Coordinates of C-alpha atoms and ligand atoms in Angstrom, one line a residue:
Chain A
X11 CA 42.9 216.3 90.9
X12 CA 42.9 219.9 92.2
X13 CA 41.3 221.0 95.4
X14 CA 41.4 224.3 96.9
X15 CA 40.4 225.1 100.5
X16 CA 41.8 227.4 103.7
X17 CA 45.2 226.3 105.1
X18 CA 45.9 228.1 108.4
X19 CA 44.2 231.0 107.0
X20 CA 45.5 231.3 103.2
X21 CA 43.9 230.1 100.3
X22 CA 46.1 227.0 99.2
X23 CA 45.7 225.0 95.9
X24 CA 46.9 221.6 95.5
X25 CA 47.0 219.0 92.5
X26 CA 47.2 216.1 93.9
X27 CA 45.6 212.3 93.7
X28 CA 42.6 212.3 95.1
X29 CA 42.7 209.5 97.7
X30 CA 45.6 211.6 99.2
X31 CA 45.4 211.7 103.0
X32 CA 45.2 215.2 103.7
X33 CA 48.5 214.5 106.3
X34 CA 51.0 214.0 103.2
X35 CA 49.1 217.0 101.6
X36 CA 50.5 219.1 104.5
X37 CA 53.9 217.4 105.1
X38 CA 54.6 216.6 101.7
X39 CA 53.2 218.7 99.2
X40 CA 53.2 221.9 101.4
X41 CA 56.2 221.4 103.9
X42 CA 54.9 221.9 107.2
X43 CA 55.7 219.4 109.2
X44 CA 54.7 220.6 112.7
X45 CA 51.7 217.8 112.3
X46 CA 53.1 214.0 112.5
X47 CA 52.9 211.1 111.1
X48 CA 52.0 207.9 114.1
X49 CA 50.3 205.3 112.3
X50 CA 48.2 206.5 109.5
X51 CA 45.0 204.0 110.8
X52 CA 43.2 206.9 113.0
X53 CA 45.0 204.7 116.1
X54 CA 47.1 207.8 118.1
X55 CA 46.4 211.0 117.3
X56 CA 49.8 212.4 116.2
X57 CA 48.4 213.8 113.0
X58 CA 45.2 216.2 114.3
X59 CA 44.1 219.2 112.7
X60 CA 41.5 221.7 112.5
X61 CA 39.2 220.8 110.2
X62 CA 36.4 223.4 110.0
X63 CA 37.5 223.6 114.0
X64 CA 36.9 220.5 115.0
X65 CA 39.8 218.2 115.8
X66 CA 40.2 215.7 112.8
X67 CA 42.6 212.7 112.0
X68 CA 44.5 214.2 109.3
X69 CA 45.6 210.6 107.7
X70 CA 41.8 209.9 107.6
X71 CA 40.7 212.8 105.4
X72 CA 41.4 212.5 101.6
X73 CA 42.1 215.3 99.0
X74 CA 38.5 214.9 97.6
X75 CA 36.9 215.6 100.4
X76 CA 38.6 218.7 100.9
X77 CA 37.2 221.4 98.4
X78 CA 36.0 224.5 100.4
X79 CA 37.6 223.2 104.4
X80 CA 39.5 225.3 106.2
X81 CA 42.2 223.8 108.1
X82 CA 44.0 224.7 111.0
X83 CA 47.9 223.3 111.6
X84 CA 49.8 223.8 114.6
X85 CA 51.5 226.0 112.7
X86 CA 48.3 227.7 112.3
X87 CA 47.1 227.7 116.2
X88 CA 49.8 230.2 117.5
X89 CA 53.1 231.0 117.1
X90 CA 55.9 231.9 119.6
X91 CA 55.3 235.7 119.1
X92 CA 51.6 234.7 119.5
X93 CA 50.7 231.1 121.7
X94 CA 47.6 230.2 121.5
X95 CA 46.2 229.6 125.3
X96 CA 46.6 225.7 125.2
X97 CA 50.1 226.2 124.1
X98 CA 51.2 228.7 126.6
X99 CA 49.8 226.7 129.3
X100 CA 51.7 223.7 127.7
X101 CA 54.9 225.5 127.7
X102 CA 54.3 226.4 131.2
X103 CA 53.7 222.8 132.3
X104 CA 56.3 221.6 130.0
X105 CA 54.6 219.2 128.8
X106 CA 56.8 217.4 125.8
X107 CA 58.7 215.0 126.6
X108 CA 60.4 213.8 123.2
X109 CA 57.2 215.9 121.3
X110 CA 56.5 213.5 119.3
X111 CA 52.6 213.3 120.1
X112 CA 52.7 217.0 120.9
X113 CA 51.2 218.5 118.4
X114 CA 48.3 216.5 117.9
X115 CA 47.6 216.6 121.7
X116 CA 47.5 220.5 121.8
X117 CA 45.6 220.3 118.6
X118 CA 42.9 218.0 120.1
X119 CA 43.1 219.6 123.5
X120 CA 42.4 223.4 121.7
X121 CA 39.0 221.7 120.6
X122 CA 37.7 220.4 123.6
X123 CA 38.2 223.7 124.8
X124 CA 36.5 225.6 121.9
X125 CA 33.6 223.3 122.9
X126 CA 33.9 222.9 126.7
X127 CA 35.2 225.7 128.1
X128 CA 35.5 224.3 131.6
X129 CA 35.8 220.7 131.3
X130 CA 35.4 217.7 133.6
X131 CA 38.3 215.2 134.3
X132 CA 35.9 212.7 132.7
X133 CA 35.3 215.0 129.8
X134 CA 39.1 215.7 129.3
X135 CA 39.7 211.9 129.3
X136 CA 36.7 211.4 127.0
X137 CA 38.4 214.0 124.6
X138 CA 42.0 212.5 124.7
X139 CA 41.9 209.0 124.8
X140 CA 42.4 209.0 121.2
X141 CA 45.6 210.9 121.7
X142 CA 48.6 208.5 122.5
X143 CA 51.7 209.4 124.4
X144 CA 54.2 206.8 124.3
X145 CA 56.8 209.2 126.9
X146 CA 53.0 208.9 129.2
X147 CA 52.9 212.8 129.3
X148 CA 49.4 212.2 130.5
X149 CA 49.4 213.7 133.8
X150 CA 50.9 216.9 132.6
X151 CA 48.3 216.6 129.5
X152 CA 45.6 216.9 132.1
X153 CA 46.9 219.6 134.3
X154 CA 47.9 222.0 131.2
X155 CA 44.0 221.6 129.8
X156 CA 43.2 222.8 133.3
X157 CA 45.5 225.9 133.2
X158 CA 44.5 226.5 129.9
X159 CA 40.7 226.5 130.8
X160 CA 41.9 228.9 133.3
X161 CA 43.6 231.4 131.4
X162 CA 41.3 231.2 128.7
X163 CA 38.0 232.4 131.5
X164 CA 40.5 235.1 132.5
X165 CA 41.0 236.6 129.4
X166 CA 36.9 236.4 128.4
Chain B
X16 CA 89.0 220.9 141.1
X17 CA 90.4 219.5 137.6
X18 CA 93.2 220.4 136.4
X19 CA 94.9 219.0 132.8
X20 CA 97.1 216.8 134.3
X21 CA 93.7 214.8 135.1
X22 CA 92.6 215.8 131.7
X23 CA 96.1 215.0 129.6
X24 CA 95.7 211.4 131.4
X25 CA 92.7 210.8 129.9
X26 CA 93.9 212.0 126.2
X27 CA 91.0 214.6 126.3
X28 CA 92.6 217.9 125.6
X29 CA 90.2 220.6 124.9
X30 CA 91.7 223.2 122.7
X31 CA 91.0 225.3 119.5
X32 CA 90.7 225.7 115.7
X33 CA 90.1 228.4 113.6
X34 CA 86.4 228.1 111.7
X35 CA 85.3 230.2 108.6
X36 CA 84.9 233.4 109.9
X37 CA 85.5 232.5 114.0
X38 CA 86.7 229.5 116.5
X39 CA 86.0 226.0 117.7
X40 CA 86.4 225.0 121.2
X41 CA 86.9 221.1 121.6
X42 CA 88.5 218.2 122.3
X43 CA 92.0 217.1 120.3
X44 CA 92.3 213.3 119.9
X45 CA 96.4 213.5 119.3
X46 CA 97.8 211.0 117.2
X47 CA 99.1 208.3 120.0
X48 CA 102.0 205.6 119.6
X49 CA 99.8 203.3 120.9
X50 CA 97.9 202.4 117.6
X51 CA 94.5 203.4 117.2
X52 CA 92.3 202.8 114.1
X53 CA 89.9 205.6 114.5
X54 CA 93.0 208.1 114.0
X55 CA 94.6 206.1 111.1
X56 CA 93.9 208.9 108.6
X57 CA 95.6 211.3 111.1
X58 CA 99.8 212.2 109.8
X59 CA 102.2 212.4 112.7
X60 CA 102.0 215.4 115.1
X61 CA 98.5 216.2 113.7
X62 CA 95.4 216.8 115.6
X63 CA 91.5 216.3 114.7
X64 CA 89.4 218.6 116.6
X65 CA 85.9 217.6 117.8
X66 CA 84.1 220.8 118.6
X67 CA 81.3 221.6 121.8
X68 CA 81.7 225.8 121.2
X69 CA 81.3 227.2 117.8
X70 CA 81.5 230.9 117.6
X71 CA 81.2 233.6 115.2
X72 CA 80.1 237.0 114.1
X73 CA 76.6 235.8 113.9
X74 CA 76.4 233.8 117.5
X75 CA 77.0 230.9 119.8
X76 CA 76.8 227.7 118.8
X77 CA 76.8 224.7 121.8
X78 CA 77.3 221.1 120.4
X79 CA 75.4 218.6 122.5
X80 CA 76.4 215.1 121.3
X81 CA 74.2 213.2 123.6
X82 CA 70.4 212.3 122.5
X83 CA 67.4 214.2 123.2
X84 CA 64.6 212.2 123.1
X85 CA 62.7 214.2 126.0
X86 CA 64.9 213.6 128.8
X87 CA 66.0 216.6 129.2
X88 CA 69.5 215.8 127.4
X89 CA 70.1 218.6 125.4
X90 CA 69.1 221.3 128.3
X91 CA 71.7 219.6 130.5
X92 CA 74.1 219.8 128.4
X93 CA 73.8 222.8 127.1
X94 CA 73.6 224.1 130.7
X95 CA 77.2 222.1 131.5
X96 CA 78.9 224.6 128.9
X97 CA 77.3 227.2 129.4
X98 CA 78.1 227.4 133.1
X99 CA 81.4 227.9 132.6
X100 CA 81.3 229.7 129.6
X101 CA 79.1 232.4 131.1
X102 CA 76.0 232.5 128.5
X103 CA 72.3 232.8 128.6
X104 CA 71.5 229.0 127.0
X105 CA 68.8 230.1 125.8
X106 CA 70.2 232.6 123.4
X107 CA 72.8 230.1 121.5
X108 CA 72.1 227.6 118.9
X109 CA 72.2 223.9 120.2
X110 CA 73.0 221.6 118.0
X111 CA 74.1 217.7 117.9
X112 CA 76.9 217.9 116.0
X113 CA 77.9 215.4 113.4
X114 CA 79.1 211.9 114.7
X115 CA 82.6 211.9 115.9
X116 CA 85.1 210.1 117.8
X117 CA 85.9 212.5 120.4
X118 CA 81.9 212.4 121.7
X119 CA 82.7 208.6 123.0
X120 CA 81.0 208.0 125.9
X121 CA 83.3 207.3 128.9
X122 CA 81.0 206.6 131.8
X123 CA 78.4 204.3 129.7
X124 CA 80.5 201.0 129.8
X125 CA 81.4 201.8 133.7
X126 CA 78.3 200.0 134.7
X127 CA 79.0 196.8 132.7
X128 CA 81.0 195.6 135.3
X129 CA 80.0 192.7 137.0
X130 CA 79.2 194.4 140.5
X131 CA 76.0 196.3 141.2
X132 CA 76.1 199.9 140.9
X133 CA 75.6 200.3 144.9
X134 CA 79.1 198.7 145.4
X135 CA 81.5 201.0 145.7
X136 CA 84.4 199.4 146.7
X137 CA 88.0 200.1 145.3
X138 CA 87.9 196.7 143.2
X139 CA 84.5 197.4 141.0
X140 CA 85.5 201.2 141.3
X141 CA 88.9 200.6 139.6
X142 CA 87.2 198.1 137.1
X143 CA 84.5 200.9 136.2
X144 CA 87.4 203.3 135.5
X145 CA 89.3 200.7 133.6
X146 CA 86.1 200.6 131.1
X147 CA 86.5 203.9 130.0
X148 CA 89.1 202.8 127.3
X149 CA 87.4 200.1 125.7
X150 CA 84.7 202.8 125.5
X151 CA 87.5 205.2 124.1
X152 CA 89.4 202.6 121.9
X153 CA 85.8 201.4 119.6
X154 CA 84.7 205.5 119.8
X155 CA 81.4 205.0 121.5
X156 CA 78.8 207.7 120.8
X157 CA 75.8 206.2 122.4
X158 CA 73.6 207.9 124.2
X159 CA 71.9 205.3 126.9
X160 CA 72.4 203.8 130.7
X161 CA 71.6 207.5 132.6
X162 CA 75.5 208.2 131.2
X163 CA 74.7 211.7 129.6
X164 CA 75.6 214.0 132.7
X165 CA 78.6 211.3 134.4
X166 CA 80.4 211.5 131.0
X167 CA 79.9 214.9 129.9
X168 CA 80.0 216.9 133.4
X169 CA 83.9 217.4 133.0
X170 CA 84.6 217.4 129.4
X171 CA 81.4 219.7 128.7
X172 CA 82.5 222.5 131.4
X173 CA 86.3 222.3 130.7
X174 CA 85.1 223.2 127.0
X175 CA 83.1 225.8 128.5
X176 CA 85.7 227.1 130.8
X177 CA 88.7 226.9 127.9
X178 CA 86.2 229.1 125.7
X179 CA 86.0 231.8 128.2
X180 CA 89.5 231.9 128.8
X181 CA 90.5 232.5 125.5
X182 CA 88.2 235.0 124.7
X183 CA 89.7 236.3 128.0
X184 CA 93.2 236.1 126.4
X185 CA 92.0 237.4 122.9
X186 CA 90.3 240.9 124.4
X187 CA 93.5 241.4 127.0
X188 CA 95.9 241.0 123.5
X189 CA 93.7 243.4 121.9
X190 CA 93.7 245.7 125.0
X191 CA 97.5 244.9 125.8
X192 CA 96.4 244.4 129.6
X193 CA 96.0 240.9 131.8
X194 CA 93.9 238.6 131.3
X195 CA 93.6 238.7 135.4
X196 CA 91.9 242.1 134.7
X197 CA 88.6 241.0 133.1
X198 CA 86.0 239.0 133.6
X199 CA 83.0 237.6 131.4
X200 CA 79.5 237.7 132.2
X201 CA 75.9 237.3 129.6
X202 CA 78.4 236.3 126.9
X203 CA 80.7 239.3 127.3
X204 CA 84.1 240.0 128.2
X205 CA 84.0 243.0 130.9
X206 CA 87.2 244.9 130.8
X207 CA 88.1 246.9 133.8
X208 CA 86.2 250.2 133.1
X209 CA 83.1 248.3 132.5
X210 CA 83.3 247.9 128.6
X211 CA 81.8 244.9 127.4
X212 CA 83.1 243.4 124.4
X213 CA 80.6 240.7 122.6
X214 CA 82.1 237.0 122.2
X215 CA 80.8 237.0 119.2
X216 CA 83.0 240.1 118.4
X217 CA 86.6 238.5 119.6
X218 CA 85.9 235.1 117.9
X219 CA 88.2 235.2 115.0
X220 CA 91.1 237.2 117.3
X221 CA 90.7 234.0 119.8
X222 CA 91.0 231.7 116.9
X223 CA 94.6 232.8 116.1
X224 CA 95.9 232.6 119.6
X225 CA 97.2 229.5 121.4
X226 CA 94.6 228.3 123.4
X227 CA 94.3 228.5 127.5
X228 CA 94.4 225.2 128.8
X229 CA 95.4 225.6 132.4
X230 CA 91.8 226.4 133.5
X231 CA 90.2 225.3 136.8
X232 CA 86.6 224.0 136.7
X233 CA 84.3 226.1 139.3
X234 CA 83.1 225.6 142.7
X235 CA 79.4 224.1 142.7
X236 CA 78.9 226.9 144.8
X237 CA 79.6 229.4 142.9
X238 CA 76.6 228.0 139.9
X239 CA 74.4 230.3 138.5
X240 CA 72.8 227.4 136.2
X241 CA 73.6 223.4 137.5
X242 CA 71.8 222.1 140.1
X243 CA 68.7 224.4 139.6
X244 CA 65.3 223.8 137.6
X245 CA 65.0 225.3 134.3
X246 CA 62.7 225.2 131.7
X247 CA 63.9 222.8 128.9
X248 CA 65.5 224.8 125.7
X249 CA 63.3 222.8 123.2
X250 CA 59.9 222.8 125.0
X251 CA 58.7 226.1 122.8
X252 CA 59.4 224.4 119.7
X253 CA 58.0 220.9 120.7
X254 CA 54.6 223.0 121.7
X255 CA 54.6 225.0 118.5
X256 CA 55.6 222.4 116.0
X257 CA 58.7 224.0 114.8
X258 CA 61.0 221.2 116.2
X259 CA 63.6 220.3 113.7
Ligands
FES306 S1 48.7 209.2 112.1 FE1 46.7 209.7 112.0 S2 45.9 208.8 113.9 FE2 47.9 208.1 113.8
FES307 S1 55.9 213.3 124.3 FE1 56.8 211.6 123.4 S2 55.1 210.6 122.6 FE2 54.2 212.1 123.7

C-alpha cells in the first residue's frame, strides 16, 4: 500500500505492505538508521520515535496506521550543528556507553520533557522504565534529564 | 624509555609504506626462519605492513584495532597515537582497521597463567611474558581481559612517535636543514622561523623516504593527553544517531 505522512519534517511517501512496522519503514526503506532495532515486542525501547510528539515504539506502529503522522527520528531531533537540549546535556554527561539504547532513551527522555518540564525522580523513572540499558547507563540517564530540564528553563 | 632493541626483540618493527596518494605508519611482521603460518604467503625478504597512521592530502587517519563497545576503547587508543604523534584526536578519522595479524594481542593471554594477577613474582612474571608468543604465533585479535591499553600502550605510541619523525625527516629533506631543527605541534611540522607545514601536506614526500625508527617514547610527564579525562571521540555520534 502507499502511505504518506511527515518524516523529520519532509513529506515522505512509501509503498510498502501494510502490516510493516513503521521501524523497518525507517531503517529499511528510507535508510536512517539512527533509530534501533532491540526486540521488536515493545520490551526495551531502542526503537522510539516521535509520533505526533509523543514518544512511540516504532516496531509497534504499522504502515496503515500511518497516513497523515508526523514523525520525528533522532535524526530529526537535532543535529550536531544544532543539539536538541536533551542531547547536549547527554553529550555533556556522556551518557553512551556502547549507544546501543541511546537513541531511544534521548527520544523518550525529549517527551517527558515536552510534557513535564521539571520532572520528579519518580516521574523520570515512570517515563523510562520502558527504556532498557543493558551497559546500566541509568544513573547518567537520570542526571542528563535533570541538566536538560535545566538548560531547557534557562533558555524559556 | 623504549628503544628498538626492545622493539626488534619482540619482531614489532613499526615502519612505513607508501598508500595511494600518501603513507602508512605500522608494524612490519618480517618473514622469520622460524616458520610461521600466518606469513606463509609472504616471499623471502618481504614485509606485510599492518597500519595504525594513515595519511593523506585529505587527513589523518588512526587505526584502533581494539573493540569499542562503550568502554572507552577507541578514545584510548586513539589518544595513545596521538600523543606522540602530536594531533588534536578529535580532528582525525578513527577507524578499526580490517582484521590483521600484526593487531595480535600481546598482554591478553598474560593473565592465563596459573598465578593470580596480584603475584608478581619473577616466576609468574616471566611465565606472563612467555605468553605473549603463543598470543603472537595463532595472531590473536581479541579485544577482552582489560588488555586494550597493556598491549597497545607501546606499539600504539611508537607508531605515533615513528609518524612524527618521519614527517620530521620528510620537511627537513625538503628544507635541506636537520631534522633536530623542527618540531611538530596541532598536526604540523614547525620549522625554525615559525612556518608550519601541514602533515597532511608532507605525506607522500615521507612515504618515499626510509622510515625513522630510532625514536624514544616520551616522558609521562611531558603528556598533553594520557592520564587526563577526556570526553570520548564517539559520544556525539552515539547521542545523535549517526554512529556507524
Ligand atoms: S525494538 Fe521496539 S521496543 Fe524493542
Ligand atoms: S549504552 Fe549500551 S545499551 Fe545503553
Amino acid at each position: 500500500m502507499q502511505t504518506s505522512f511527515t518524516l523529520n519534517g519532509k513529506a515522505t511517501q512509501v509503498d510498502v505492505a501494510p502490516e510493516m512496522p513503521l521501524l523497518w519503514i525507517i531503517r529499511d526503506e528510507l535508510g536512517l538508521t539512527g533509530t534501533k532495532y532491540g526486540c521488536g515486542i515493545a520490551q526495551c525501547g531502542a526503537c522510539t520515535v516521535h509520533i505526533d510528539g509523543y514518544a512511540q515504539r516504532a516496531c509497534q506502529v504499522q504502515a496503515q496506521d500511518l497516513a497523515g503522522a508526523t514523525v520525528t527520528t533522532i535524526e530529526g531531533l537535532g543535529t550536531l550543528a544544532n543539539l536538541h537540549p536533551v542531547q547536549e546535556a547527554w553529550i555533556e554527561t556522556q551518557v553512551a556507553q556502547c549507544g546501543y539504547c541511546q537513541s531511544g532513551q534521548i527520544m523518550q527522555a525529549a517527551s517527558l520533557l515536552a510534557d513535564i518540564p521539571n520532572p520528579t525522580d519518580e516521574e523520570i523513572d515512570d517515563a523510562m522504565s520502558g527504556n532498557l540499558c543493558r551497559c546500566g547507563s541509568y544513573p547518567r540517564i537520570r542526571q542528563a534529564i535533570r541538566a536538560a530540564a535545566t538548560k531547557m528553563a534557562d533558555t524559556q | 624509555m623504549s628503544k628498538l632493541r626492545t622493539i626488534t626483540r619482540r619482531t614489532l618493527l613499526i615502519g612505513s609504506a607508501t598508500i595511494a596518494g600518501g603513507v602508512a605508519f605500522g608494524a612490519y611482521l618480517a618473514k622469520k626462519p622460524i616458520p610461521n603460518p600466518l606469513l606463509d604467503n609472504l616471499g623471502d625478504g618481504q614485509a606485510a605492513i599492518t597500519p595504525y597512521v594513515l595519511i593523506d592530502a585529505a587527513g589523518i587517519t588512526l587505526i584502533t584495532p581494539r573493540a569499542d563497545v562503550g568502554q572507552g576503547a577507541y578514545t584510548v587508543q586513539a589518544n595513545m597515537i596521538a600523543e606522540e604523534l602530536d594531533i588534536d584526536p578529535a580532528t582525525a578519522t578513527i577507524s578499526p582497521g580490517m582484521p590483521g595479524p600484526a593487531y595480535y594481542n600481546e598482554a591478553l593471554l598474560s593473565e592465563a597463567v596459573p598465578y593470580p594477577p596480584y603475584n608478581e613474582d619473577a616466576l609468574p612474571e616471566a611465565l606472563r611474558r612467555f605468553m605473549s608468543i603463543p598470543a603472537k604465533i595463532i595472531g590473536l585479535q581479541v579485544t577482552g581481559g582489560s588488555s586494550t591499553v597493556p598491549d597497545s600502550y607501546e606499539k600504539l605510541r611508537l607508531a605515533g612517535a615513528v609518524a612524527r619523525e618521519t614527517l620530521k625527516q620528510a620537511a627537513a629533506q625538503r628544507l635541506g636543514i636537520n631534522r633536530s631543527d623542527l618540531t611538530t605541534q596541532d598536526g604540523h611540522v614547525i620549522t625554525p622561523d615559525g612556518t608550519r607545514i601541514a602533515y597532511t601536506d608532507l605525506a607522500t614526500e615521507a612515504a618515499t623516504i626510509d622510515p625513522v625508527i630510532d625514536v624514544s617514547l616520551r616522558d609521562p610527564g611531558q603528556w598533553t593527553l594520557l592520564g587526563k579525562p577526556h570526553q570520548r571521540l564517539d559520544i556525539i555520534a552515539k547521542s545523535t544517531g549517526t554512529e556507524t
